[in-house]
């Protein structure tokens, strides 16, 4: 093993749309490693966090970083971008640079859906152009498609969607769902010099908010279109409520109105995330990093790569765990607040439904008494 291999850490990010086979690819690379990636089924996401996993191969050691796609079934695009941005900013501030990026694309999918195109667009904005020599476009699941069909789709994919990236230094590779295939792909980025991604440069060197970055601006633009659509739906619903005379239907419409309000609140939270000044939380993180490094008698960079020893399960295990716990606590507080407000609204709607039902029952009872009274009068008259 060379001294160069011993002294450096390979940081290889795995990106792509849900269902592209990211987790399966990672498991082939790790084989019998300590930590294995959870494999999803169909188009349901199983990776909702940026998850680093230790690997060693050919004398190199480092981390493979599993990332959620921008079509996640559990998170908004803003939340996904924030998670990726947090991890990228933390590592870059600790002077740890990405040495390879693998973008996975399922070759069995003939059609380029809107979500796939969005993933490709965001991938370009995250990477920029200067790091493309460290990028490999990997088509997956070749074992599940006839060779000639796969080759035709590969040609179309590389010509129509990745040609510019390939011309600027990106490579291409095939993965057929075997360990040998996955390791061959990984070897294409082993030993690369670490590079600064465009998103890292924007956040750290240019001191931009997340919304001011190229990737954040794209997400913000999409959010603005969704917000405009939401406003139209809210107005249409408001008019329906005003024109509806059946109280039960009115309440059902108001329940839909509450759901739209919850979506709107979520979008406002996303907007705040894009506009927030990240310096404060990153400075706090850096203080924690420096404190741990001083206590350990090592440099902050060394602390960040302590997870690269044999048996480690994560990149920068102590700090990353603390950071994820802090993020989880913040998310839990927000979720509990949303659930509380939703519960209050639901209880109010249920109270109104009971009131209407009780009122209707009272009216029926009064009408029944009036009918009996009228019958008594008629009988008495006879």
XYZ file of C-alpha atoms in Angstrom, residues 74-282:
209
model
C -40.935 11.397 2.006
C -39.233 14.790 1.611
C -39.668 17.983 -0.378
C -36.962 19.025 -2.828
C -35.986 21.822 -0.435
C -35.473 19.349 2.420
C -33.393 17.068 0.195
C -31.245 19.959 -1.011
C -30.732 21.138 2.577
C -29.570 17.686 3.696
C -27.116 17.404 0.801
C -25.947 21.003 1.301
C -25.384 20.487 5.040
C -23.207 17.458 4.465
C -21.273 19.073 1.615
C -20.670 22.259 3.556
C -19.570 20.448 6.709
C -17.027 18.298 4.878
C -15.706 21.179 2.784
C -15.190 23.378 5.842
C -13.210 20.490 7.346
C -11.030 20.477 4.195
C -12.394 17.127 3.015
C -13.178 17.155 -0.704
C -15.233 14.855 -2.896
C -12.972 12.592 -4.960
C -15.660 10.964 -7.080
C -19.330 11.238 -8.010
C -21.321 8.419 -9.576
C -24.652 9.365 -11.148
C -26.819 6.263 -11.616
C -29.496 5.921 -14.293
C -31.775 2.879 -14.734
C -31.316 1.616 -18.315
C -34.593 -0.342 -18.165
C -36.577 2.905 -18.112
C -37.277 3.912 -21.694
C -39.016 7.189 -20.896
C -37.377 10.245 -19.345
C -39.956 11.337 -16.779
C -40.182 14.816 -15.311
C -38.679 13.625 -12.029
C -35.695 12.042 -13.813
C -35.057 15.221 -15.803
C -35.253 17.205 -12.568
C -32.674 14.908 -10.948
C -30.288 15.350 -13.879
C -30.721 19.130 -13.824
C -30.091 19.339 -10.068
C -27.079 17.046 -10.422
C -25.508 19.441 -12.935
C -26.129 22.440 -10.692
C -24.686 20.701 -7.621
C -21.500 19.655 -9.431
C -20.780 22.583 -11.726
C -18.361 22.091 -14.630
C -14.912 22.093 -13.007
C -15.451 18.789 -11.179
C -16.746 16.749 -14.125
C -13.477 14.830 -14.543
C -14.396 13.151 -11.236
C -17.916 12.250 -12.453
C -19.031 8.913 -13.918
C -22.470 8.471 -15.509
C -23.421 4.887 -14.647
C -26.247 3.067 -16.406
C -27.610 0.281 -14.200
C -29.650 -2.941 -14.480
C -28.057 -4.140 -17.724
C -28.869 -7.679 -16.611
C -32.598 -6.860 -16.904
C -32.693 -5.607 -20.510
C -31.705 -7.087 -23.905
C -28.222 -5.920 -24.902
C -29.319 -4.197 -28.126
C -32.161 -2.361 -26.362
C -29.832 -1.186 -23.605
C -27.229 0.010 -26.099
C -29.830 1.991 -28.036
C -31.087 3.675 -24.861
C -27.541 4.325 -23.660
C -26.674 6.067 -26.936
C -29.778 8.249 -26.708
C -29.130 9.047 -23.042
C -25.499 10.038 -23.513
C -26.221 12.047 -26.672
C -29.382 13.874 -25.595
C -28.783 14.429 -21.871
C -25.127 13.973 -20.908
C -23.158 14.906 -24.024
C -21.997 18.290 -22.673
C -20.846 16.713 -19.394
C -18.957 13.972 -21.232
C -17.234 16.554 -23.425
C -16.069 18.367 -20.273
C -14.436 15.269 -18.795
C -17.165 13.066 -17.308
C -16.904 9.317 -17.986
C -19.547 6.662 -18.563
C -19.843 3.089 -17.306
C -22.242 0.144 -17.105
C -23.333 -1.817 -14.039
C -25.033 -5.217 -14.385
C -25.886 -5.836 -10.718
C -22.775 -7.842 -9.820
C -20.012 -7.163 -7.317
C -17.347 -7.296 -10.028
C -19.268 -4.756 -12.094
C -19.740 -2.373 -9.150
C -16.071 -2.556 -8.198
C -15.015 -1.918 -11.798
C -17.147 1.232 -11.826
C -15.729 2.394 -8.493
C -12.158 1.966 -9.740
C -12.835 4.720 -12.286
C -12.803 7.305 -9.483
C -10.333 5.818 -6.999
C -7.213 7.928 -6.603
C -8.739 11.112 -8.010
C -7.709 14.456 -6.572
C -10.452 15.926 -4.388
C -12.431 18.726 -6.033
C -14.727 21.498 -4.809
C -18.305 21.106 -6.020
C -20.162 24.150 -7.281
C -22.609 24.030 -4.357
C -19.748 23.967 -1.826
C -18.070 26.916 -3.522
C -21.291 28.933 -3.483
C -22.130 28.212 0.160
C -18.671 28.541 1.722
C -16.461 30.630 -0.553
C -19.157 32.956 -1.915
C -21.210 33.068 1.329
C -24.522 32.540 -0.446
C -27.757 31.437 1.169
C -29.087 28.115 -0.057
C -31.697 29.924 -2.148
C -29.015 31.995 -3.886
C -27.131 28.954 -5.166
C -27.859 27.612 -8.638
C -29.485 24.495 -7.197
C -31.435 26.479 -4.595
C -32.652 28.980 -7.188
C -34.027 26.111 -9.290
C -35.855 24.666 -6.290
C -37.145 28.130 -5.362
C -38.481 28.685 -8.871
C -40.315 25.353 -8.779
C -41.709 26.207 -5.339
C -42.975 29.555 -6.651
C -44.910 27.784 -9.414
C -46.411 25.375 -6.893
C -47.327 28.289 -4.643
C -49.121 30.002 -7.535
C -51.056 26.812 -8.258
C -51.900 26.477 -4.567
C -53.280 30.033 -4.444
C -55.630 29.252 -7.342
C -56.850 26.081 -5.643
C -57.427 27.980 -2.395
C -59.459 30.659 -4.173
C -61.588 28.083 -6.002
C -62.219 26.259 -2.737
C -63.130 29.494 -0.952
C -65.744 30.274 -3.600
C -67.193 26.769 -3.350
C -67.522 27.150 0.412
C -69.294 30.496 0.048
C -71.752 29.104 -2.503
C -72.448 25.820 -0.729
C -75.607 25.737 1.446
C -75.385 22.150 2.678
C -73.566 22.422 6.000
C -72.003 18.952 5.885
C -70.577 19.585 2.434
C -69.324 22.954 3.638
C -67.467 21.254 6.472
C -65.927 18.732 4.075
C -64.759 21.591 1.864
C -63.310 23.358 4.886
C -61.376 20.206 5.743
C -59.843 20.340 2.280
C -59.091 23.991 2.930
C -57.211 23.012 6.091
C -55.145 20.487 4.111
C -54.183 23.192 1.632
C -53.246 25.446 4.540
C -50.924 22.724 5.878
C -49.273 22.430 2.459
C -48.889 26.204 2.359
C -47.263 26.197 5.813
C -44.821 23.532 4.636
C -43.941 25.629 1.602
C -43.342 28.655 3.813
C -40.971 26.583 5.943
C -39.144 25.517 2.771
C -38.886 29.144 1.680
C -37.387 30.066 5.058
C -34.829 27.273 4.653
C -33.749 28.655 1.283
C -33.428 32.220 2.583
C -31.855 31.477 5.982
C -28.329 32.592 6.820
C -26.387 29.366 7.317
C -23.290 30.978 8.803
C -24.488 30.796 12.418
C -25.235 27.070 12.443
C -22.037 26.271 10.556
